[in-house]
Amino acid sequence: MDEIAEAIKQTKAYYCLDCGKCTGNCPVSLFDKAYSPRVMVKSVILGEGEKLGKTRLLWSCLSCKMCEERCPSDVQYIEFQRRIRGVYRDLGQREFCSHGGAFQSLMRIMTAPKLKQNRLGWLDKDLSVSKRGEDLYFVGCLPYFDAFFEDLNVHTLNTARSTIRIMNGLGIKPMLLENERCCGHDMLWAGDEDNFKRLAEHNLKEIEKSRAKRVVFSCPEGYRTFKLDYPRYFGKLKFEVLHLSELMAGGSSQNPLSLGRLNKAVTYHDPCRLGRHMGLYDPPRELLKSIGDLELREMYHNKHTALCCGTSAWMNCDLASKQIQMMRLREAKQTGAQILVTACPKCQIHLTCAMKDTHLGGSLDIEIRDLATLVADSLPSSKRKK
Ligand code: SF4
Ligand code: SF4
Ligand code: SF4
């Protein structure tokens, strides 16, 4: 098949040495002995991929990029896996969805051009936004997660409110898109390029209409998707793409914030998309360290070795996912930190979900906070305005 040959060529899979370093470092392989990135590459190269393509193993990879850190041949495994998924999707295979496929359905509904959404009902009166300006905040799927995961007490919309509060504190009144759609990240990684492109085209058109010069993201997946994937499919973007931590730490603002104090020990969980995918390890840490009295304690696996949160793109949440999540929570507890901070709403959701497993009897309980809300809560009270 041409697409498979192309995927092998483009991702350097031909250079695979069959060394197994990927499998030895893969968090999924650690708990699910049936899954091996080495075997996946070898099978596809030998033309035996079809057998694997029909199993759940096609959807097991978390695209966490840990294997790529260790591969001596620079095989781009996550892109290889993504392309192979696309090939088998075209042949009728489908991803194993968590939550009955609710999120996949939602994303596909969002591709409808005439869809009307009430996306901004959550905007509190004290938050300042503009109809026109240079800066736009891309909210992403936070409003949907907030409704869906009410029972987990993970209030993802507070991340959106906090991001705007921080931007206001920096003297920025961001624009928001009333007709924003999912960035398409999950469709892309499930090999559904057609729906990814529909969502992306819609968002790009809306942003073009807004004439924004900078688009700011609190979500690492949206950030990665706009920064790497949109240009790959649609050419150079006409606006700058920034993560909130870059906006705050990168000196791009004329009004840097001085943050208050928090006399607590915290540990930071690097979301794969922000860390290994985009190399943003330090800006979130610098941001945390700029909170007075806060002590940052690193987990055993941190920065480029950080463990994934165990589930990706709402696919394949299984026993291995739970074991990865528990391992991560155990590492966080071992630091003695009172708070586990992450910058990704999905990491927050998945880790909270694992923590609430009744079989654990609360043994892995730890307060999990989102970076933006922690920072916004440390703003001087004049800028916090709750
Ligand atoms: S680490 Fe790289 S070279 Fe080694 S088996 Fe995995 S893909 Fe092949
Ligand atoms: S990207 Fe992560 S989950 Fe996928 S094969 Fe590599 S290490 Fe395993
Ligand atoms: S970890 Fe929990 S919230 Fe995340 S996909 Fe699995 S079941 Fe859903």
Tab-separated table of C-alpha atoms and ligand atoms in Angstrom:
chain	number	residue	atom	x	y	z
A	1	MET	CA	0.000	0.000	0.000
A	2	ASP	CA	1.428	3.378	-1.019
A	3	GLU	CA	0.351	5.168	2.165
A	4	ILE	CA	2.119	2.594	4.340
A	5	ALA	CA	5.309	2.778	2.285
A	6	GLU	CA	5.135	6.557	2.501
A	7	ALA	CA	4.554	6.449	6.280
A	8	ILE	CA	7.579	4.160	6.705
A	9	LYS	CA	9.727	6.440	4.578
A	10	GLN	CA	8.590	9.777	6.045
A	11	THR	CA	8.981	8.681	9.658
A	12	LYS	CA	12.363	6.973	9.161
A	13	ALA	CA	10.886	3.647	10.289
A	14	TYR	CA	13.203	1.921	7.778
A	15	TYR	CA	16.095	2.832	10.038
A	16	CYS	CA	14.673	0.791	12.918
A	17	LEU	CA	17.414	-1.389	14.433
A	18	ASP	CA	14.946	-3.652	16.232
A	19	CYS	CA	16.774	-2.731	19.442
A	20	GLY	CA	13.642	-2.521	21.619
A	21	LYS	CA	14.647	0.642	23.480
A	22	CYS	CA	11.243	2.084	22.605
A	23	THR	CA	9.392	-0.858	24.124
A	24	GLY	CA	11.671	-0.846	27.171
A	25	ASN	CA	10.694	2.764	27.871
A	26	CYS	CA	7.058	2.719	26.818
A	27	PRO	CA	4.637	3.170	29.726
A	28	VAL	CA	1.962	1.159	27.935
A	29	SER	CA	4.335	-1.771	27.293
A	30	LEU	CA	5.294	-1.695	30.958
A	31	PHE	CA	1.779	-2.708	31.960
A	32	ASP	CA	0.400	-4.287	28.785
A	33	LYS	CA	2.825	-6.956	27.594
A	34	ALA	CA	0.887	-7.406	24.344
A	35	TYR	CA	1.859	-3.924	23.174
A	36	SER	CA	5.277	-3.137	21.759
A	37	PRO	CA	6.214	-0.200	19.524
A	38	ARG	CA	9.184	-2.253	18.286
A	39	VAL	CA	6.883	-5.050	17.154
A	40	MET	CA	4.484	-2.522	15.625
A	41	VAL	CA	7.244	-1.019	13.461
A	42	LYS	CA	8.651	-4.414	12.503
A	43	SER	CA	5.244	-5.867	11.595
A	44	VAL	CA	4.339	-2.937	9.383
A	45	ILE	CA	7.728	-2.994	7.616
A	46	LEU	CA	7.403	-6.723	7.002
A	47	GLY	CA	3.931	-6.215	5.535
A	48	GLU	CA	2.235	-7.918	8.478
A	49	GLY	CA	0.601	-4.776	9.840
A	50	GLU	CA	-2.886	-5.830	8.834
A	51	LYS	CA	-3.029	-8.385	11.633
A	52	LEU	CA	-2.132	-5.757	14.232
A	53	GLY	CA	-4.321	-3.164	12.525
A	54	LYS	CA	-7.363	-5.242	13.364
A	55	THR	CA	-6.600	-5.382	17.078
A	56	ARG	CA	-7.003	-2.893	19.931
A	57	LEU	CA	-3.210	-2.500	19.893
A	58	LEU	CA	-3.478	-0.107	16.951
A	59	TRP	CA	-5.052	2.390	19.379
A	60	SER	CA	-2.871	1.707	22.442
A	61	CYS	CA	-0.139	4.272	21.828
A	62	LEU	CA	-0.544	7.430	23.928
A	63	SER	CA	1.607	9.476	21.519
A	64	CYS	CA	3.519	10.453	24.646
A	65	LYS	CA	6.791	10.501	22.657
A	66	MET	CA	8.780	8.776	25.408
A	67	CYS	CA	10.029	6.150	22.926
A	68	GLU	CA	11.353	8.825	20.597
A	69	GLU	CA	13.531	10.189	23.392
A	70	ARG	CA	15.384	6.864	23.450
A	71	CYS	CA	15.337	5.709	19.834
A	72	PRO	CA	18.913	5.595	18.460
A	73	SER	CA	17.646	5.773	14.859
A	74	ASP	CA	15.422	8.805	15.268
A	75	VAL	CA	12.323	6.869	14.186
A	76	GLN	CA	9.372	9.248	14.479
A	77	TYR	CA	7.126	6.723	16.082
A	78	ILE	CA	4.131	8.851	16.995
A	79	GLU	CA	3.779	10.180	13.473
A	80	PHE	CA	4.262	6.647	12.142
A	81	GLN	CA	1.504	5.384	14.427
A	82	ARG	CA	-0.812	8.259	13.511
A	83	ARG	CA	-0.422	7.589	9.792
A	84	ILE	CA	-0.915	3.852	10.173
A	85	ARG	CA	-4.112	4.514	12.118
A	86	GLY	CA	-5.311	6.654	9.209
A	87	VAL	CA	-4.640	3.813	6.745
A	88	TYR	CA	-6.574	1.251	8.778
A	89	ARG	CA	-9.347	3.732	9.538
A	90	ASP	CA	-9.840	4.074	5.782
A	91	LEU	CA	-10.128	0.275	5.681
A	92	GLY	CA	-12.920	0.369	8.262
A	93	GLN	CA	-11.080	-0.022	11.597
A	94	ARG	CA	-12.226	2.277	14.404
A	95	GLU	CA	-10.611	3.523	17.602
A	96	PHE	CA	-11.602	2.066	20.982
A	97	CYS	CA	-13.337	5.040	22.576
A	98	SER	CA	-13.716	5.794	26.254
A	99	HIS	CA	-17.026	7.202	27.567
A	100	GLY	CA	-18.954	5.444	24.828
A	101	GLY	CA	-17.420	7.685	22.177
A	102	ALA	CA	-19.213	10.783	23.552
A	103	PHE	CA	-16.258	13.056	22.866
A	104	GLN	CA	-15.606	11.720	19.384
A	105	SER	CA	-19.292	12.337	18.557
A	106	LEU	CA	-19.106	15.826	19.991
A	107	MET	CA	-16.058	16.652	17.899
A	108	ARG	CA	-17.698	15.357	14.757
A	109	ILE	CA	-20.836	17.373	15.519
A	110	MET	CA	-18.580	20.421	15.775
A	111	THR	CA	-17.525	19.983	12.149
A	112	ALA	CA	-21.036	21.049	11.026
A	113	PRO	CA	-20.669	24.541	9.534
A	114	LYS	CA	-24.108	25.709	10.671
A	115	LEU	CA	-23.785	24.538	14.282
A	116	LYS	CA	-24.814	27.201	16.823
A	117	GLN	CA	-23.217	26.993	20.269
A	118	ASN	CA	-23.644	28.977	23.448
A	119	ARG	CA	-19.917	28.981	24.110
A	120	LEU	CA	-19.475	32.044	26.266
A	121	GLY	CA	-22.189	31.726	28.902
A	122	TRP	CA	-19.508	31.089	31.552
A	123	LEU	CA	-17.832	34.465	31.145
A	124	ASP	CA	-18.016	36.174	34.557
A	125	LYS	CA	-18.816	39.896	34.643
A	126	ASP	CA	-15.443	40.841	36.155
A	127	LEU	CA	-13.534	39.386	33.191
A	128	SER	CA	-12.579	41.897	30.510
A	129	VAL	CA	-12.685	40.776	26.895
A	130	SER	CA	-12.753	42.714	23.627
A	131	LYS	CA	-14.577	42.496	20.350
A	132	ARG	CA	-11.519	43.817	18.492
A	133	GLY	CA	-7.831	43.681	19.307
A	134	GLU	CA	-4.574	41.898	18.609
A	135	ASP	CA	-4.821	39.063	21.150
A	136	LEU	CA	-7.209	36.149	21.125
A	137	TYR	CA	-7.634	33.432	23.719
A	138	PHE	CA	-8.528	30.014	22.257
A	139	VAL	CA	-10.618	28.365	24.978
A	140	GLY	CA	-10.735	24.864	23.476
A	141	CYS	CA	-13.037	22.157	24.827
A	142	LEU	CA	-13.035	23.377	28.456
A	143	PRO	CA	-16.784	24.215	28.474
A	144	TYR	CA	-17.620	20.653	27.416
A	145	PHE	CA	-15.262	18.970	29.871
A	146	ASP	CA	-16.674	21.112	32.678
A	147	ALA	CA	-20.183	19.825	32.022
A	148	PHE	CA	-19.153	16.219	31.395
A	149	PHE	CA	-16.920	15.774	34.435
A	150	GLU	CA	-18.991	17.617	37.009
A	151	ASP	CA	-18.909	14.511	39.223
A	152	LEU	CA	-15.104	14.584	39.375
A	153	ASN	CA	-15.141	18.142	40.704
A	154	VAL	CA	-12.652	19.141	38.036
A	155	HIS	CA	-13.896	22.572	37.082
A	156	THR	CA	-12.109	23.083	33.803
A	157	LEU	CA	-13.897	26.355	33.070
A	158	ASN	CA	-12.015	27.872	35.977
A	159	THR	CA	-8.903	27.431	33.824
A	160	ALA	CA	-10.512	29.606	31.146
A	161	ARG	CA	-11.628	32.210	33.698
A	162	SER	CA	-8.156	32.202	35.293
A	163	THR	CA	-6.419	32.563	31.946
A	164	ILE	CA	-8.475	35.643	31.167
A	165	ARG	CA	-7.816	36.996	34.661
A	166	ILE	CA	-4.070	36.561	34.089
A	167	MET	CA	-4.282	38.202	30.668
A	168	ASN	CA	-6.273	41.067	32.169
A	169	GLY	CA	-3.579	41.356	34.844
A	170	LEU	CA	-1.045	41.703	32.055
A	171	GLY	CA	-3.102	44.513	30.588
A	172	ILE	CA	-4.564	42.355	27.807
A	173	LYS	CA	-8.272	42.164	27.025
A	174	PRO	CA	-8.403	39.105	24.780
A	175	MET	CA	-10.934	38.413	22.090
A	176	LEU	CA	-12.864	35.131	22.322
A	177	LEU	CA	-14.491	33.281	19.429
A	178	GLU	CA	-18.225	32.791	19.799
A	179	ASN	CA	-18.077	30.177	17.097
A	180	GLU	CA	-14.857	28.383	18.079
A	181	ARG	CA	-14.650	24.635	17.497
A	182	CYS	CA	-12.485	21.848	18.892
A	183	CYS	CA	-8.921	22.251	17.567
A	184	GLY	CA	-9.128	18.758	16.038
A	185	HIS	CA	-6.263	17.254	18.062
A	186	ASP	CA	-8.127	14.079	18.985
A	187	MET	CA	-9.451	13.506	15.471
A	188	LEU	CA	-5.929	13.836	14.097
A	189	TRP	CA	-4.433	11.303	16.516
A	190	ALA	CA	-7.251	8.869	15.841
A	191	GLY	CA	-6.260	8.976	12.167
A	192	ASP	CA	-9.404	10.910	11.174
A	193	GLU	CA	-7.721	13.536	9.003
A	194	ASP	CA	-10.905	14.585	7.203
A	195	ASN	CA	-12.656	15.741	10.354
A	196	PHE	CA	-9.442	17.251	11.706
A	197	LYS	CA	-9.192	19.381	8.572
A	198	ARG	CA	-12.841	20.462	8.775
A	199	LEU	CA	-12.376	21.679	12.347
A	200	ALA	CA	-9.067	23.365	11.556
A	201	GLU	CA	-10.413	25.158	8.484
A	202	HIS	CA	-13.334	26.457	10.495
A	203	ASN	CA	-11.096	27.778	13.300
A	204	LEU	CA	-8.643	29.368	10.896
A	205	LYS	CA	-11.472	31.163	9.099
A	206	GLU	CA	-12.883	32.491	12.377
A	207	ILE	CA	-9.465	33.668	13.576
A	208	GLU	CA	-8.811	35.348	10.250
A	209	LYS	CA	-12.110	37.224	10.612
A	210	SER	CA	-11.043	38.398	14.083
A	211	ARG	CA	-7.734	39.749	12.646
A	212	ALA	CA	-5.884	38.528	15.754
A	213	LYS	CA	-2.116	38.806	15.663
A	214	ARG	CA	-1.491	36.513	18.652
A	215	VAL	CA	-3.498	33.495	19.754
A	216	VAL	CA	-2.941	32.330	23.323
A	217	PHE	CA	-3.635	28.790	24.596
A	218	SER	CA	-3.994	27.381	28.076
A	219	CYS	CA	-4.446	23.878	26.598
A	220	PRO	CA	-1.240	22.096	25.548
A	221	GLU	CA	-3.053	20.053	22.906
A	222	GLY	CA	-4.557	23.092	21.220
A	223	TYR	CA	-1.188	24.804	21.424
A	224	ARG	CA	0.649	21.898	19.785
A	225	THR	CA	-2.036	21.452	17.159
A	226	PHE	CA	-1.971	25.098	16.103
A	227	LYS	CA	1.787	25.445	16.322
A	228	LEU	CA	2.822	22.238	14.524
A	229	ASP	CA	-0.138	20.631	12.784
A	230	TYR	CA	-2.102	23.540	11.328
A	231	PRO	CA	0.978	24.893	9.480
A	232	ARG	CA	1.753	21.370	8.231
A	233	TYR	CA	-1.668	21.127	6.613
A	234	PHE	CA	-2.465	24.756	5.794
A	235	GLY	CA	0.885	26.563	5.484
A	236	LYS	CA	2.326	29.367	7.595
A	237	LEU	CA	-0.234	30.916	9.938
A	238	LYS	CA	-0.894	34.633	9.849
A	239	PHE	CA	-0.726	34.915	13.633
A	240	GLU	CA	1.643	33.998	16.444
A	241	VAL	CA	0.790	30.979	18.622
A	242	LEU	CA	1.666	31.219	22.326
A	243	HIS	CA	1.124	29.102	25.390
A	244	LEU	CA	0.000	31.035	28.464
A	245	SER	CA	3.252	30.184	30.264
A	246	GLU	CA	5.233	31.663	27.356
A	247	LEU	CA	3.101	34.774	27.369
A	248	MET	CA	3.840	35.257	31.053
A	249	ALA	CA	7.442	34.107	31.180
A	250	GLY	CA	8.572	35.213	27.735
A	251	GLY	CA	8.550	38.927	28.425
A	252	SER	CA	6.143	39.523	25.552
A	253	SER	CA	3.996	41.614	27.856
A	254	GLN	CA	4.776	45.179	28.839
A	255	ASN	CA	3.212	44.541	32.223
A	256	PRO	CA	4.833	41.534	33.968
A	257	LEU	CA	2.903	40.437	37.028
A	258	SER	CA	4.255	40.139	40.504
A	259	LEU	CA	2.592	37.188	42.178
A	260	GLY	CA	1.654	36.731	45.822
A	261	ARG	CA	2.676	33.978	48.228
A	262	LEU	CA	1.722	30.349	48.714
A	263	ASN	CA	3.489	28.571	51.523
A	264	LYS	CA	3.125	25.077	50.074
A	265	ALA	CA	5.207	22.391	48.403
A	266	VAL	CA	4.018	21.583	44.894
A	267	THR	CA	5.104	19.153	42.221
A	268	TYR	CA	4.635	19.744	38.503
A	269	HIS	CA	3.384	17.132	36.037
A	270	ASP	CA	4.630	17.878	32.488
A	271	PRO	CA	1.826	17.226	29.990
A	272	CYS	CA	3.355	15.279	27.062
A	273	ARG	CA	2.163	17.850	24.515
A	274	LEU	CA	3.726	20.771	26.335
A	275	GLY	CA	6.912	18.952	27.365
A	276	ARG	CA	8.222	16.339	24.982
A	277	HIS	CA	6.176	17.584	22.017
A	278	MET	CA	6.925	21.298	22.356
A	279	GLY	CA	9.906	21.480	24.697
A	280	LEU	CA	8.165	23.806	27.175
A	281	TYR	CA	9.633	22.457	30.391
A	282	ASP	CA	10.921	25.616	32.024
A	283	PRO	CA	8.274	28.348	31.502
A	284	PRO	CA	5.637	26.601	33.658
A	285	ARG	CA	8.249	25.908	36.352
A	286	GLU	CA	9.502	29.501	36.275
A	287	LEU	CA	5.933	30.639	36.650
A	288	LEU	CA	5.436	28.432	39.701
A	289	LYS	CA	8.717	29.588	41.205
A	290	SER	CA	7.636	33.193	40.831
A	291	ILE	CA	4.935	32.536	43.463
A	292	GLY	CA	6.443	33.591	46.798
A	293	ASP	CA	7.256	30.859	49.379
A	294	LEU	CA	6.213	28.101	46.973
A	295	GLU	CA	8.557	25.121	47.010
A	296	LEU	CA	8.780	23.155	43.761
A	297	ARG	CA	9.622	19.473	44.228
A	298	GLU	CA	10.350	17.320	41.196
A	299	MET	CA	8.928	13.851	40.728
A	300	TYR	CA	11.316	10.991	39.913
A	301	HIS	CA	10.251	11.159	36.254
A	302	ASN	CA	10.218	14.789	35.225
A	303	LYS	CA	10.746	16.995	32.181
A	304	HIS	CA	11.781	14.814	29.205
A	305	THR	CA	11.272	11.601	31.204
A	306	ALA	CA	7.893	12.606	32.669
A	307	LEU	CA	5.223	9.914	32.697
A	308	CYS	CA	2.096	10.380	30.596
A	309	CYS	CA	-1.296	10.678	32.328
A	310	GLY	CA	-2.247	7.340	30.816
A	311	THR	CA	-4.970	8.101	28.288
A	312	SER	CA	-4.858	9.958	25.017
A	313	ALA	CA	-7.511	11.460	22.758
A	314	TRP	CA	-10.294	9.735	24.743
A	315	MET	CA	-9.176	6.388	23.358
A	316	ASN	CA	-8.393	3.080	24.922
A	317	CYS	CA	-8.704	3.860	28.626
A	318	ASP	CA	-7.904	0.438	30.046
A	319	LEU	CA	-6.095	-1.353	32.851
A	320	ALA	CA	-2.697	-0.147	31.599
A	321	SER	CA	-4.020	3.450	31.697
A	322	LYS	CA	-5.068	3.033	35.316
A	323	GLN	CA	-1.705	1.532	36.264
A	324	ILE	CA	0.193	4.374	34.588
A	325	GLN	CA	-2.010	6.910	36.355
A	326	MET	CA	-1.485	5.244	39.737
A	327	MET	CA	2.271	5.146	39.147
A	328	ARG	CA	2.206	8.871	38.414
A	329	LEU	CA	0.126	9.653	41.487
A	330	ARG	CA	2.457	7.536	43.618
A	331	GLU	CA	5.436	9.541	42.321
A	332	ALA	CA	3.644	12.769	43.191
A	333	LYS	CA	2.881	11.510	46.706
A	334	GLN	CA	6.503	10.423	47.172
A	335	THR	CA	7.683	14.023	46.753
A	336	GLY	CA	5.708	14.943	49.862
A	337	ALA	CA	4.156	17.829	47.912
A	338	GLN	CA	0.728	19.038	48.986
A	339	ILE	CA	-0.354	19.966	45.468
A	340	LEU	CA	0.105	18.289	42.096
A	341	VAL	CA	0.050	20.968	39.409
A	342	THR	CA	-0.509	20.304	35.752
A	343	ALA	CA	-1.114	22.545	32.754
A	344	CYS	CA	-3.477	20.247	30.878
A	345	PRO	CA	-7.207	19.824	31.566
A	346	LYS	CA	-7.136	16.236	30.381
A	347	CYS	CA	-4.226	15.280	32.664
A	348	GLN	CA	-6.194	16.834	35.507
A	349	ILE	CA	-9.292	14.834	34.551
A	350	HIS	CA	-7.539	11.477	34.051
A	351	LEU	CA	-5.405	11.694	37.188
A	352	THR	CA	-8.375	12.801	39.296
A	353	CYS	CA	-10.445	9.963	37.886
A	354	ALA	CA	-7.746	7.426	38.843
A	355	MET	CA	-7.362	8.929	42.294
A	356	LYS	CA	-11.091	8.554	42.979
A	357	ASP	CA	-11.042	4.807	42.369
A	358	THR	CA	-12.784	3.469	45.476
A	359	HIS	CA	-10.438	0.465	45.647
A	360	LEU	CA	-7.585	2.838	46.505
A	361	GLY	CA	-9.369	3.954	49.664
A	362	GLY	CA	-7.965	7.472	49.298
A	363	SER	CA	-4.351	6.252	49.565
A	364	LEU	CA	-3.253	8.270	46.521
A	365	ASP	CA	-5.284	11.389	47.259
A	366	ILE	CA	-3.518	14.650	46.543
A	367	GLU	CA	-4.874	18.073	45.639
A	368	ILE	CA	-4.607	18.479	41.858
A	369	ARG	CA	-4.549	22.036	40.532
A	370	ASP	CA	-4.316	23.558	37.144
A	371	LEU	CA	-1.373	25.916	36.493
A	372	ALA	CA	-3.534	28.839	35.346
A	373	THR	CA	-5.860	28.725	38.359
A	374	LEU	CA	-2.967	28.444	40.802
A	375	VAL	CA	-1.280	31.456	39.216
A	376	ALA	CA	-4.517	33.466	38.987
A	377	ASP	CA	-5.185	32.784	42.680
A	378	SER	CA	-1.743	34.243	43.430
A	379	LEU	CA	-2.431	37.503	41.609
A	380	PRO	CA	-2.440	40.601	43.774
A	381	SER	CA	-6.031	41.083	44.976
A	382	SER	CA	-6.462	44.259	42.870
A	383	LYS	CA	-5.888	42.111	39.769
A	384	ARG	CA	-7.755	39.048	40.976
A	385	LYS	CA	-11.236	40.602	41.194
A	386	LYS	CA	-13.280	37.443	41.810
B	1	SF4	S1	13.988	2.340	19.657
B	1	SF4	FE1	13.931	2.946	17.496
B	1	SF4	S2	15.419	1.612	16.516
B	1	SF4	FE2	14.966	0.676	18.491
B	1	SF4	S3	13.281	-0.784	18.069
B	1	SF4	FE3	12.341	1.147	18.692
B	1	SF4	S4	11.943	2.223	16.755
B	1	SF4	FE4	13.427	0.602	16.314
B	2	SF4	S1	4.521	7.285	22.158
B	2	SF4	FE1	4.471	6.634	24.314
B	2	SF4	S2	2.803	5.160	24.416
B	2	SF4	FE2	3.340	5.387	22.247
B	2	SF4	S3	4.800	3.758	21.854
B	2	SF4	FE3	5.959	5.604	22.348
B	2	SF4	S4	6.341	5.448	24.548
B	2	SF4	FE4	4.685	4.009	24.061
B	3	SF4	S1	-9.039	8.118	33.086
B	3	SF4	FE1	-11.184	8.401	33.666
B	3	SF4	S2	-11.744	10.379	32.754
B	3	SF4	FE2	-9.879	9.670	31.731
B	3	SF4	S3	-10.603	8.577	29.914
B	3	SF4	FE3	-10.313	7.055	31.545
B	3	SF4	S4	-12.345	6.868	32.504
B	3	SF4	FE4	-12.337	8.777	31.306
